[in-house]
mmCIF file of C-alpha atoms in Angstrom:
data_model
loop_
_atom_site.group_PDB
_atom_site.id
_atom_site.type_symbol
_atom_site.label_atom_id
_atom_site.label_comp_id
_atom_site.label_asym_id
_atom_site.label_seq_id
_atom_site.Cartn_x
_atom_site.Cartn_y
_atom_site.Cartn_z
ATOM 1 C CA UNK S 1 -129.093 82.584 55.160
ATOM 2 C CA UNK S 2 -127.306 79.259 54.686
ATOM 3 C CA UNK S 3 -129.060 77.509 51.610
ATOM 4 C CA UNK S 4 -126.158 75.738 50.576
ATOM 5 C CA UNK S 5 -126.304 72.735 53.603
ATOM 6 C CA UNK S 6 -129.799 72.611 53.446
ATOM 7 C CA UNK S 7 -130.377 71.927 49.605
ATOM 8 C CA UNK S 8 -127.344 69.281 49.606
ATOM 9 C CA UNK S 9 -129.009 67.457 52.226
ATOM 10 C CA UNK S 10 -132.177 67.455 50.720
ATOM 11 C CA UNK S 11 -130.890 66.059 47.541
ATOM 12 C CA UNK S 12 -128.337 63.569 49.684
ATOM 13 C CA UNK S 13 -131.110 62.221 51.377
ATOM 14 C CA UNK S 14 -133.641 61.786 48.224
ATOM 15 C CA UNK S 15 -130.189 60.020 46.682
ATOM 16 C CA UNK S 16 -130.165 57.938 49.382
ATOM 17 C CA UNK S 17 -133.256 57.467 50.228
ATOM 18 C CA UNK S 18 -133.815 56.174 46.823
ATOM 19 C CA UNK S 19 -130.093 53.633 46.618
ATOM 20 C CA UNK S 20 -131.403 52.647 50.496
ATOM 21 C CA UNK S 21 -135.420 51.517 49.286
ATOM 22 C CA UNK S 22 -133.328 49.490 46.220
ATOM 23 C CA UNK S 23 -131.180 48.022 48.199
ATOM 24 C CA UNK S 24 -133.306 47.226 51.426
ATOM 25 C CA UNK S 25 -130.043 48.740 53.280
ATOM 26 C CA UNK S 26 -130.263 48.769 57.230
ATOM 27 C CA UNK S 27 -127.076 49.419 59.391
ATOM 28 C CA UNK S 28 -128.282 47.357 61.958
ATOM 29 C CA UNK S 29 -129.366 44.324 59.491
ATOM 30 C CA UNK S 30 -125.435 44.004 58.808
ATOM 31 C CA UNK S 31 -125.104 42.285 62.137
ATOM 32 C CA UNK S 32 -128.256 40.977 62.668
ATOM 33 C CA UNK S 33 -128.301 38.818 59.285
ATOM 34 C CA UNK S 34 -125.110 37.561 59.297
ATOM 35 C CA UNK S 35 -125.812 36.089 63.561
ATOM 36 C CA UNK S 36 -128.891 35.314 62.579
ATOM 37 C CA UNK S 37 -128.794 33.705 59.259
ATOM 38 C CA UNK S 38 -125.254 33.943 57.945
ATOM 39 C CA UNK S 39 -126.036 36.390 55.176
ATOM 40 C CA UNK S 40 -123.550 38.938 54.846
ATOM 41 C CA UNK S 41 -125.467 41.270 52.106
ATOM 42 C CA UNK S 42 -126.064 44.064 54.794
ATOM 43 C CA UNK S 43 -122.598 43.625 56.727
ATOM 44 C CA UNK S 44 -120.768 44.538 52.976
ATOM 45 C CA UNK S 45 -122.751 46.981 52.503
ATOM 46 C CA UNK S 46 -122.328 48.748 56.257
ATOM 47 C CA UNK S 47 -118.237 47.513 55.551
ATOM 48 C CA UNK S 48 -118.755 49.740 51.991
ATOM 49 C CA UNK S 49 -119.411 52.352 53.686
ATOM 50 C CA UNK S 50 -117.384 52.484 56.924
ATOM 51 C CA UNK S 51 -114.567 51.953 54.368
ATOM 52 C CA UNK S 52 -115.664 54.759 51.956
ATOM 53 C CA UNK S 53 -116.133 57.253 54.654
ATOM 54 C CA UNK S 54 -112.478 56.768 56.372
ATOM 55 C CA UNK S 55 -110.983 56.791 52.766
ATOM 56 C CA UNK S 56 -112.267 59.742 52.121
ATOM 57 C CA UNK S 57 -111.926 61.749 55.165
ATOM 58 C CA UNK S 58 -108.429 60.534 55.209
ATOM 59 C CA UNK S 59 -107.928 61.418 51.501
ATOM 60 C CA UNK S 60 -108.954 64.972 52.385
ATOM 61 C CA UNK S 61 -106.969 64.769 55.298
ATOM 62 C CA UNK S 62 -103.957 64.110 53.578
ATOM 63 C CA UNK S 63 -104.286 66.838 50.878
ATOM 64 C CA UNK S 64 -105.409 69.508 52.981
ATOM 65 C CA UNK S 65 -104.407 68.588 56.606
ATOM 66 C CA UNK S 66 -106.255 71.734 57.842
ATOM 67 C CA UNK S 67 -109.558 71.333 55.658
ATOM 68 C CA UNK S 68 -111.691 69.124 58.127
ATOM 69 C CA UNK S 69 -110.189 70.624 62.120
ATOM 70 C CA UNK S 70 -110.468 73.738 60.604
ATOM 71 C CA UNK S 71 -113.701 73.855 60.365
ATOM 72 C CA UNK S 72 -114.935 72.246 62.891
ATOM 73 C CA UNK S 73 -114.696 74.500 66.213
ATOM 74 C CA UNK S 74 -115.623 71.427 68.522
ATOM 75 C CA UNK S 75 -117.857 68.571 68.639
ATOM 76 C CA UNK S 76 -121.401 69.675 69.522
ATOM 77 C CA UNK S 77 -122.603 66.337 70.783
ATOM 78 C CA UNK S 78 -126.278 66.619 69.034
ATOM 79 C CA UNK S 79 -128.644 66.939 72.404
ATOM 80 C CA UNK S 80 -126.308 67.060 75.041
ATOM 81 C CA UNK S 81 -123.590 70.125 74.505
ATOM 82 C CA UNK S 82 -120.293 69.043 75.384
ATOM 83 C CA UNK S 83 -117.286 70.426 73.753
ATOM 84 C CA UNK S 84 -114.240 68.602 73.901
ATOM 85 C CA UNK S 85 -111.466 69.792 72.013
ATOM 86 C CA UNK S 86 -112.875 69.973 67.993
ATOM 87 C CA UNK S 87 -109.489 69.061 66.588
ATOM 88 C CA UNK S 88 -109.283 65.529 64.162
ATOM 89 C CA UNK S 89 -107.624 63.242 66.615
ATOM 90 C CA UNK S 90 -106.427 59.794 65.331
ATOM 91 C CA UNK S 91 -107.255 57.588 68.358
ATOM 92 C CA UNK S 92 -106.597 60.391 70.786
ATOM 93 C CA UNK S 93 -107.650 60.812 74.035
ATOM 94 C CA UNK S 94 -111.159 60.830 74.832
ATOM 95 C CA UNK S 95 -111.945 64.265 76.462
ATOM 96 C CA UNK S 96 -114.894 63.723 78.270
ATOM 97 C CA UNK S 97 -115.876 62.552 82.123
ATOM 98 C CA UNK S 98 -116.144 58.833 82.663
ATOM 99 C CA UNK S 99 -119.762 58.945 83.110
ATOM 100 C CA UNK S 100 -120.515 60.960 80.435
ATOM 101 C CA UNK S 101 -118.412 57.710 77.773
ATOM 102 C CA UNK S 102 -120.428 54.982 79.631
ATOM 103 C CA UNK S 103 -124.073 56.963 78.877
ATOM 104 C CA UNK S 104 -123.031 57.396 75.635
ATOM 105 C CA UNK S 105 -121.627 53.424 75.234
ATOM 106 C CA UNK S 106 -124.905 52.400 77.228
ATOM 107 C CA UNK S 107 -127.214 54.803 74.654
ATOM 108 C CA UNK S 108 -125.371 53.042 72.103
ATOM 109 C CA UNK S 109 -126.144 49.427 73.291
ATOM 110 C CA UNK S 110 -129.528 50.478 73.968
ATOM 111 C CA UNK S 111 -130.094 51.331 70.365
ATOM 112 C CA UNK S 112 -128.536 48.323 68.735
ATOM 113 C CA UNK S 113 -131.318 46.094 70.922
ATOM 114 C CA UNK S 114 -133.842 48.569 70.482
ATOM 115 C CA UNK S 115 -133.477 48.714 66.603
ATOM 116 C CA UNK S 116 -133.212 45.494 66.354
ATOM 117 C CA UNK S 117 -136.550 44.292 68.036
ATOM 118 C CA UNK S 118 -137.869 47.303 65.645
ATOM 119 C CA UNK S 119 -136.715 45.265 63.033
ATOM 120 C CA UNK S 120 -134.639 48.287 61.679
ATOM 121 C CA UNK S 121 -131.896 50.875 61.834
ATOM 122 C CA UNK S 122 -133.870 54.540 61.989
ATOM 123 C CA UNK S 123 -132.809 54.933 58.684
ATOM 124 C CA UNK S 124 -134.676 51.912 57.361
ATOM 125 C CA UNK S 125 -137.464 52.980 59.378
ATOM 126 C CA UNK S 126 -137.959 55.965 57.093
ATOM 127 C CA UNK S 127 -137.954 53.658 53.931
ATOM 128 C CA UNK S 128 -140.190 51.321 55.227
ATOM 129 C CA UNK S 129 -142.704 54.205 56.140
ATOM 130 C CA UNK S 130 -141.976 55.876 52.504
ATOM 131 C CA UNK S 131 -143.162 52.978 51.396
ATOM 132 C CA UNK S 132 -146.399 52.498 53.002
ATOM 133 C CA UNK S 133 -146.144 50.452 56.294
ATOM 134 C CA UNK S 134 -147.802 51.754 58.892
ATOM 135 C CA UNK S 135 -145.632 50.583 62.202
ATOM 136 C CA UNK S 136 -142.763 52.429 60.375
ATOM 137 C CA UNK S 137 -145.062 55.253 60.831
ATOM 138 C CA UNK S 138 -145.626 55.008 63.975
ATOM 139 C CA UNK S 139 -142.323 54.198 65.083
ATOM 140 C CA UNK S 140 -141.188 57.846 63.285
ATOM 141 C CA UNK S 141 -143.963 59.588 65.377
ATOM 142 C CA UNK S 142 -142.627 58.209 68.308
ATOM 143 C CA UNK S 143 -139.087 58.589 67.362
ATOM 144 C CA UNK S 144 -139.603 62.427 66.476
ATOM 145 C CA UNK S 145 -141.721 62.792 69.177
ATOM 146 C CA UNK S 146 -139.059 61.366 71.352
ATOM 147 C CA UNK S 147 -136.318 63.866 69.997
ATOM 148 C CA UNK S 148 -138.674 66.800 70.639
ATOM 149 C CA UNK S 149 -138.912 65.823 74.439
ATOM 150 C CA UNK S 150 -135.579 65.728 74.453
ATOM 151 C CA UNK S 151 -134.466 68.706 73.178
ATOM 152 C CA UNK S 152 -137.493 69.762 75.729
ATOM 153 C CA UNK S 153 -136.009 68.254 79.165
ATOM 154 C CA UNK S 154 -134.693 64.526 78.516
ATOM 155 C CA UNK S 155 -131.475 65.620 77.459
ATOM 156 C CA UNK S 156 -130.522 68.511 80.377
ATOM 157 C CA UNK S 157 -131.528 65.676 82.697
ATOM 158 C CA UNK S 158 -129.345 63.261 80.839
ATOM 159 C CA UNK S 159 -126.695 66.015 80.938
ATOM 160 C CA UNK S 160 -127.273 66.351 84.490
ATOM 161 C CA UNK S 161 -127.014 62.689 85.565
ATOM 162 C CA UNK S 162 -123.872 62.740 83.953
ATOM 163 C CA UNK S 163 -122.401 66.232 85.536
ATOM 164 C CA UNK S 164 -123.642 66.843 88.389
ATOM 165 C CA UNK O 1 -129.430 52.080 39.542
ATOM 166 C CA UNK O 2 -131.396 51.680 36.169
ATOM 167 C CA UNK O 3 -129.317 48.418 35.656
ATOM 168 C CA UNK O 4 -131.088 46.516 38.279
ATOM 169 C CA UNK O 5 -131.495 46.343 41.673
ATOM 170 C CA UNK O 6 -128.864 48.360 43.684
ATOM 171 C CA UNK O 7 -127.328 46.009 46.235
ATOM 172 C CA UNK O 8 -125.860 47.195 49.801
ATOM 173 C CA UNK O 9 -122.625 47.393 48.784
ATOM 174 C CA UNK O 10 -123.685 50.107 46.668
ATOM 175 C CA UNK O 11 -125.781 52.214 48.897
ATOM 176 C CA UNK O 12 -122.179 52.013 51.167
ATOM 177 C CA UNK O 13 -119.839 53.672 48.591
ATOM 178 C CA UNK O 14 -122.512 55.876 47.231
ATOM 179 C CA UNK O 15 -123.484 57.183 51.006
ATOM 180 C CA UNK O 16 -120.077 57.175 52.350
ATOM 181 C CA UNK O 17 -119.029 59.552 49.939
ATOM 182 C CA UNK O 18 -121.729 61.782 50.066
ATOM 183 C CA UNK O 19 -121.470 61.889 53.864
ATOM 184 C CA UNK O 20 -117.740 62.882 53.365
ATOM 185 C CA UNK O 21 -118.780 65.352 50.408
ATOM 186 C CA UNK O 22 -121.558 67.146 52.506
ATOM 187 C CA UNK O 23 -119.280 68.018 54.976
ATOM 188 C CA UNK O 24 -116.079 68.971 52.959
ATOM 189 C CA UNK O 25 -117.618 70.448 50.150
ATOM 190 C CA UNK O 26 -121.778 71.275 51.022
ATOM 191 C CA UNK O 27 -120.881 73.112 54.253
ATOM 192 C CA UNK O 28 -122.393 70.683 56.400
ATOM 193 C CA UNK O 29 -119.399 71.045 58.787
ATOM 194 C CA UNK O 30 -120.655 71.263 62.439
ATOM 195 C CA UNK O 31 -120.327 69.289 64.545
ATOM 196 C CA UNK O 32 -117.976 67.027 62.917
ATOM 197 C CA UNK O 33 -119.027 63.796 61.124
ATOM 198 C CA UNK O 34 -122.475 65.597 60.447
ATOM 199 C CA UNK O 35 -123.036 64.326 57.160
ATOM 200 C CA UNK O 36 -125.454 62.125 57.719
ATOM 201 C CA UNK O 37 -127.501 61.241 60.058
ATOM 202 C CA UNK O 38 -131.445 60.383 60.486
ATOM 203 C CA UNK O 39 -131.662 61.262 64.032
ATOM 204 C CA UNK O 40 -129.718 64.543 64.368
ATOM 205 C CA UNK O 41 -130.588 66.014 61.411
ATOM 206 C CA UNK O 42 -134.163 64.656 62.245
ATOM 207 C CA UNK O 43 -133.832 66.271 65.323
ATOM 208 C CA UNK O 44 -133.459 69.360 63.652
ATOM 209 C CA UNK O 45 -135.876 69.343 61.504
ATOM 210 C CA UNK O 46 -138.420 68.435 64.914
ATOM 211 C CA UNK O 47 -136.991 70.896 66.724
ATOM 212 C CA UNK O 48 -136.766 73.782 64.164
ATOM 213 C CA UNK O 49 -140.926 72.687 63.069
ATOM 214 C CA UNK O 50 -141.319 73.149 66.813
ATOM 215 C CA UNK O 51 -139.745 76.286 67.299
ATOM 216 C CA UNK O 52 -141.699 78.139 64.100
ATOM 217 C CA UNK O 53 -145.063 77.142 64.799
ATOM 218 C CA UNK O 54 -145.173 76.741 68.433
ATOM 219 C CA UNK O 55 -142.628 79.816 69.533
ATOM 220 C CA UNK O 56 -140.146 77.630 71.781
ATOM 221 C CA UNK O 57 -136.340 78.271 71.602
ATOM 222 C CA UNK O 58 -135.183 74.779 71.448
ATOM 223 C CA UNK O 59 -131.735 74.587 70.619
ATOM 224 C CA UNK O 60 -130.861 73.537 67.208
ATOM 225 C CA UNK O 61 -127.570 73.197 65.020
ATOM 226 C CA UNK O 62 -125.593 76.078 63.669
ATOM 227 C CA UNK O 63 -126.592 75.058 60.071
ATOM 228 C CA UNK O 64 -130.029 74.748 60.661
ATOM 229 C CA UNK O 65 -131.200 78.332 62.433
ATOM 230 C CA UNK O 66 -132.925 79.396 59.332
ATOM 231 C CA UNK O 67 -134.265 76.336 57.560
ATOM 232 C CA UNK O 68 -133.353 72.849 58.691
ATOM 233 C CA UNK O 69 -131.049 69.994 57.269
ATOM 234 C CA UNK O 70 -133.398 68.397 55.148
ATOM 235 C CA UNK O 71 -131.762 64.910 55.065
ATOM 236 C CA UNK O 72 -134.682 63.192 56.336
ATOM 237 C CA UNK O 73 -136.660 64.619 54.538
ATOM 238 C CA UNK O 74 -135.130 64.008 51.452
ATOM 239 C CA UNK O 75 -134.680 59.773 52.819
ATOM 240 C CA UNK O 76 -139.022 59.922 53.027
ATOM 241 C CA UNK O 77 -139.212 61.377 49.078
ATOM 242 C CA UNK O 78 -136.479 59.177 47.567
ATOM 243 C CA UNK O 79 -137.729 56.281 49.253
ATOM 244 C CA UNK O 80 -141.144 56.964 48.222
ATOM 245 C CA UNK O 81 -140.507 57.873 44.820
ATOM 246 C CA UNK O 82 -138.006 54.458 44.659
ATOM 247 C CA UNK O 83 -141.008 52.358 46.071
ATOM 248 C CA UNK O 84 -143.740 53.830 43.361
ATOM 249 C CA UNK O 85 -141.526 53.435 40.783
ATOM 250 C CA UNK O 86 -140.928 49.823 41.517
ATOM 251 C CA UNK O 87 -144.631 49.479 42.374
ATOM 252 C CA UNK O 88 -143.310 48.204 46.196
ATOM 253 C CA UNK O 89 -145.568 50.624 47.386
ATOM 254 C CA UNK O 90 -148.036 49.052 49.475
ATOM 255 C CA UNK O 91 -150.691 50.802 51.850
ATOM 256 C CA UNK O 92 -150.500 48.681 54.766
ATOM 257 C CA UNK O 93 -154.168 48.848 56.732
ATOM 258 C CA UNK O 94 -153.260 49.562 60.463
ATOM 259 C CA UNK O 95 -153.348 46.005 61.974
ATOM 260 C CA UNK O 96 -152.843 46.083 65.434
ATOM 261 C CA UNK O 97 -149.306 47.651 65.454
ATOM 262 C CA UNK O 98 -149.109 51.278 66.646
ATOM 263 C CA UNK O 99 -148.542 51.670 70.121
ATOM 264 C CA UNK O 100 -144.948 49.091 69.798
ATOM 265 C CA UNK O 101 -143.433 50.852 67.115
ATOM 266 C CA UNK O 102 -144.523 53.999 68.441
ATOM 267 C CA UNK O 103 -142.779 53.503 71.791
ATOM 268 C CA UNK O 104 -139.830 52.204 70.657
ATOM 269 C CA UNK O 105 -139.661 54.832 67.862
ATOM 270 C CA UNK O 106 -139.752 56.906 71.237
ATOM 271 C CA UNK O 107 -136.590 55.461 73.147
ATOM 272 C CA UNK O 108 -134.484 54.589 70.072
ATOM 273 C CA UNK O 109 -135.007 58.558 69.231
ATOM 274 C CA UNK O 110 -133.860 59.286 72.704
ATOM 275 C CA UNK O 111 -131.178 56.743 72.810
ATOM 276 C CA UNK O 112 -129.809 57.660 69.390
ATOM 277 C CA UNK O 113 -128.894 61.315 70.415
ATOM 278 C CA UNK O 114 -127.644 60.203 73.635
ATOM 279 C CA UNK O 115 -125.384 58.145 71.669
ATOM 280 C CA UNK O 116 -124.309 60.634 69.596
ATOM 281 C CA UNK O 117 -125.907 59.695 66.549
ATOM 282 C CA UNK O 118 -128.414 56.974 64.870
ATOM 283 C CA UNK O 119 -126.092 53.850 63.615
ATOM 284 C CA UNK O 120 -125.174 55.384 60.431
ATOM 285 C CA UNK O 121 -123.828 58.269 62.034
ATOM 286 C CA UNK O 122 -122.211 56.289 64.584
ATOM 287 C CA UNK O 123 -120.170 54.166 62.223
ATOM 288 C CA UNK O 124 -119.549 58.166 60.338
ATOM 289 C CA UNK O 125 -117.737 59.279 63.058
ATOM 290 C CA UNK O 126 -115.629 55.874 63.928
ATOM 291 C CA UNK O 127 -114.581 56.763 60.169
ATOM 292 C CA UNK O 128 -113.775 60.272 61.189
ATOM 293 C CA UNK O 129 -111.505 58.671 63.558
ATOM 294 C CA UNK O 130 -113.344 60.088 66.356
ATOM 295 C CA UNK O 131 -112.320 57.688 69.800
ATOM 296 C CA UNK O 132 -115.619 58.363 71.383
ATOM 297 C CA UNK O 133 -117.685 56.722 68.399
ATOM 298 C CA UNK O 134 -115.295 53.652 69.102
ATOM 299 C CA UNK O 135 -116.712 52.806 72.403
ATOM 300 C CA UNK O 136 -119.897 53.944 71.342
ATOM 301 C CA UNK O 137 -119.834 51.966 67.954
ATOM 302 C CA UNK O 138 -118.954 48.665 70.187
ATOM 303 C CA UNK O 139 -121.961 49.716 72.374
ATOM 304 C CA UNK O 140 -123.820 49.279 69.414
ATOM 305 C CA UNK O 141 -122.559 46.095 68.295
ATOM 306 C CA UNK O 142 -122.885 44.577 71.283
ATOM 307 C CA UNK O 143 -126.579 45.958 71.623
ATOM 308 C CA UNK O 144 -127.394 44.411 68.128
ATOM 309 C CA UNK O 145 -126.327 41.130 69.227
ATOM 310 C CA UNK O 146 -127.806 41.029 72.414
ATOM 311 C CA UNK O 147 -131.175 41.996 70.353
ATOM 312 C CA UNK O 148 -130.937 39.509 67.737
ATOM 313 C CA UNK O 149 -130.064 36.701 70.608
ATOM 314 C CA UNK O 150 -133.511 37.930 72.244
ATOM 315 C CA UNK O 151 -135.027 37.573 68.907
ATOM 316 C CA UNK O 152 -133.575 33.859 68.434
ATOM 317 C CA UNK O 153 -134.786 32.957 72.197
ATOM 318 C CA UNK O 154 -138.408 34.385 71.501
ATOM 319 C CA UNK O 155 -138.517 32.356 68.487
ATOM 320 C CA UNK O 156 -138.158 29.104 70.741
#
């Protein structure tokens, strides 16, 4: 049995959990602030981290070329299983059928203006409802009620729109 | 984080690399760009509660066949311990906001996997230098500002 993913995400998630309450952090705020009221708090702090995270897969990259393809034996698009090619492709070609790239760019757009009439990212959902509101709460009983349905038919039908 | 109040700039470092981290060093390595992210690994959790106690066979990561990624998990506890310790922990009484959040919870869930991931993720894998999480990435920019330009017309 795998422990080892499991107990660093735990811990990852209390560490962030905890930095994210601090910090009021939302990843759709970044935007949303800045249009809204020109306060760019949230947009450095989603820039902090888009920046972190490409340093440091290209740092690992670049010491170990084979560390991150390697592993990876192809992208299992979480709910709909595609598998394109797994290998690390710098701006390489997009392996996937036309509709499939504009469900996935219209999911996308759908849950920037979702989140944002939510008044937060899922992730600042979960703070909000560790820290007592109640609509957070019932926004993460809907969302992983939502995720359970689709694992249960929405996505196949999803994947079927797109494939069939 | 005992010197004050964290700002967002710190979450971004301190989360970027432990996104990185979990996947090159914790084993959290399929699919790629898995380090973080609320609604897959939240997904898993779901699916893999679902599965125990209720006998389906949803299908659920590699990693998480025995127990679950706990990431979400872990966001609730550090979150709550953050707020109690900082006495922002405040028992809101229901007012008349359940069925809202609750739906939208619903299709944010359903657009987030469809997506490929909840925004954090998204932004993860544009990092990764993954092309499909740059459309999808500009999907969600433009969806945030379409959102906050409906939230600027409501307001008159």
């Amino acid at each position: 049995m795998m422990l080892e993913p499991v107990l660093a995400t735990l811990v990852i998630g209390i560490v962030i959990g905890y930095v994210g309450q601090r910090s009021r952090m939302c990843f759709v705020g970044g935007l949303r602030d800045f249009l809204l009221v020109r306060d760019s708090e949230l947009l450095r702090g989603l820039l902090a981290f888009f920046v972190t995270a490409w340093v440091g897969f290209s740092l690992v990259h670049f010491l170990e070329p084979d560390r991150l393809s390697a592993e990876t034996g192809g992208h299992r698009a979480a709910g709909l299983a595609l598998d394109p090619a797994g290998v690390l492709h710098w701006f390489g070609s997009i392996e996937a059928p036309v509709a499939y790239v504009g469900l996935t760019a219209g999911a996308a757009f759908l849950l920037g203006l979702l989140s944002v009439l939510a008044n937060g990212c899922p992730f600042r959902q979960h703070v909000l409802a560790a820290q007592g509101s109640s609509s957070a709460t019932f926004y993460l009983v809907g969302f992983y009620g939502g995720m359970v349905l689709y694992g249960f038919f929405i996505g196949r039908f999803l994947l079927g729109l797109v494939t069939g | 984080m005992r010197l004050g109040r964290p700002n967002a700039i710190v979450y971004g470092v301190v989360t970027g690399i432990l996104a990185v981290a979990a996947q090159v060093f914790f084993g959290v390595t399929r699919p790629s760009a898995y380090g973080v992210c609320m609604a897959c690994h939240g997904q898993e959790v779901a699916d893999w509660t679902v599965n125990t106690f209720a006998g389906t066979h949803l299908q659920v990561g590699s990693l998480s066949r025995s127990f679950p990624l706990l990431t979400t998990v872990g966001v609730l506890l550090g979150a709550a311990l953050a707020s109690v310790r900082n006495r922002e922990f405040r028992r809101q009484p229901g007012g008349g906001s359940r069925l809202v959040p609750l739906l939208l919870g619903g299709a944010i869930g359903v657009a987030a996997l469809t997506a490929l991931g909840c925004p954090t993720r998204i932004w993860l894998r544009v990092a990764y230098g993954e092309p499909l999480a740059v459309i999808g990435v500009g999907g969600l920019l433009a969806g945030i500002a379409a959102g906050t330009l409906l939230l600027r017309w409501r307001a008159g």
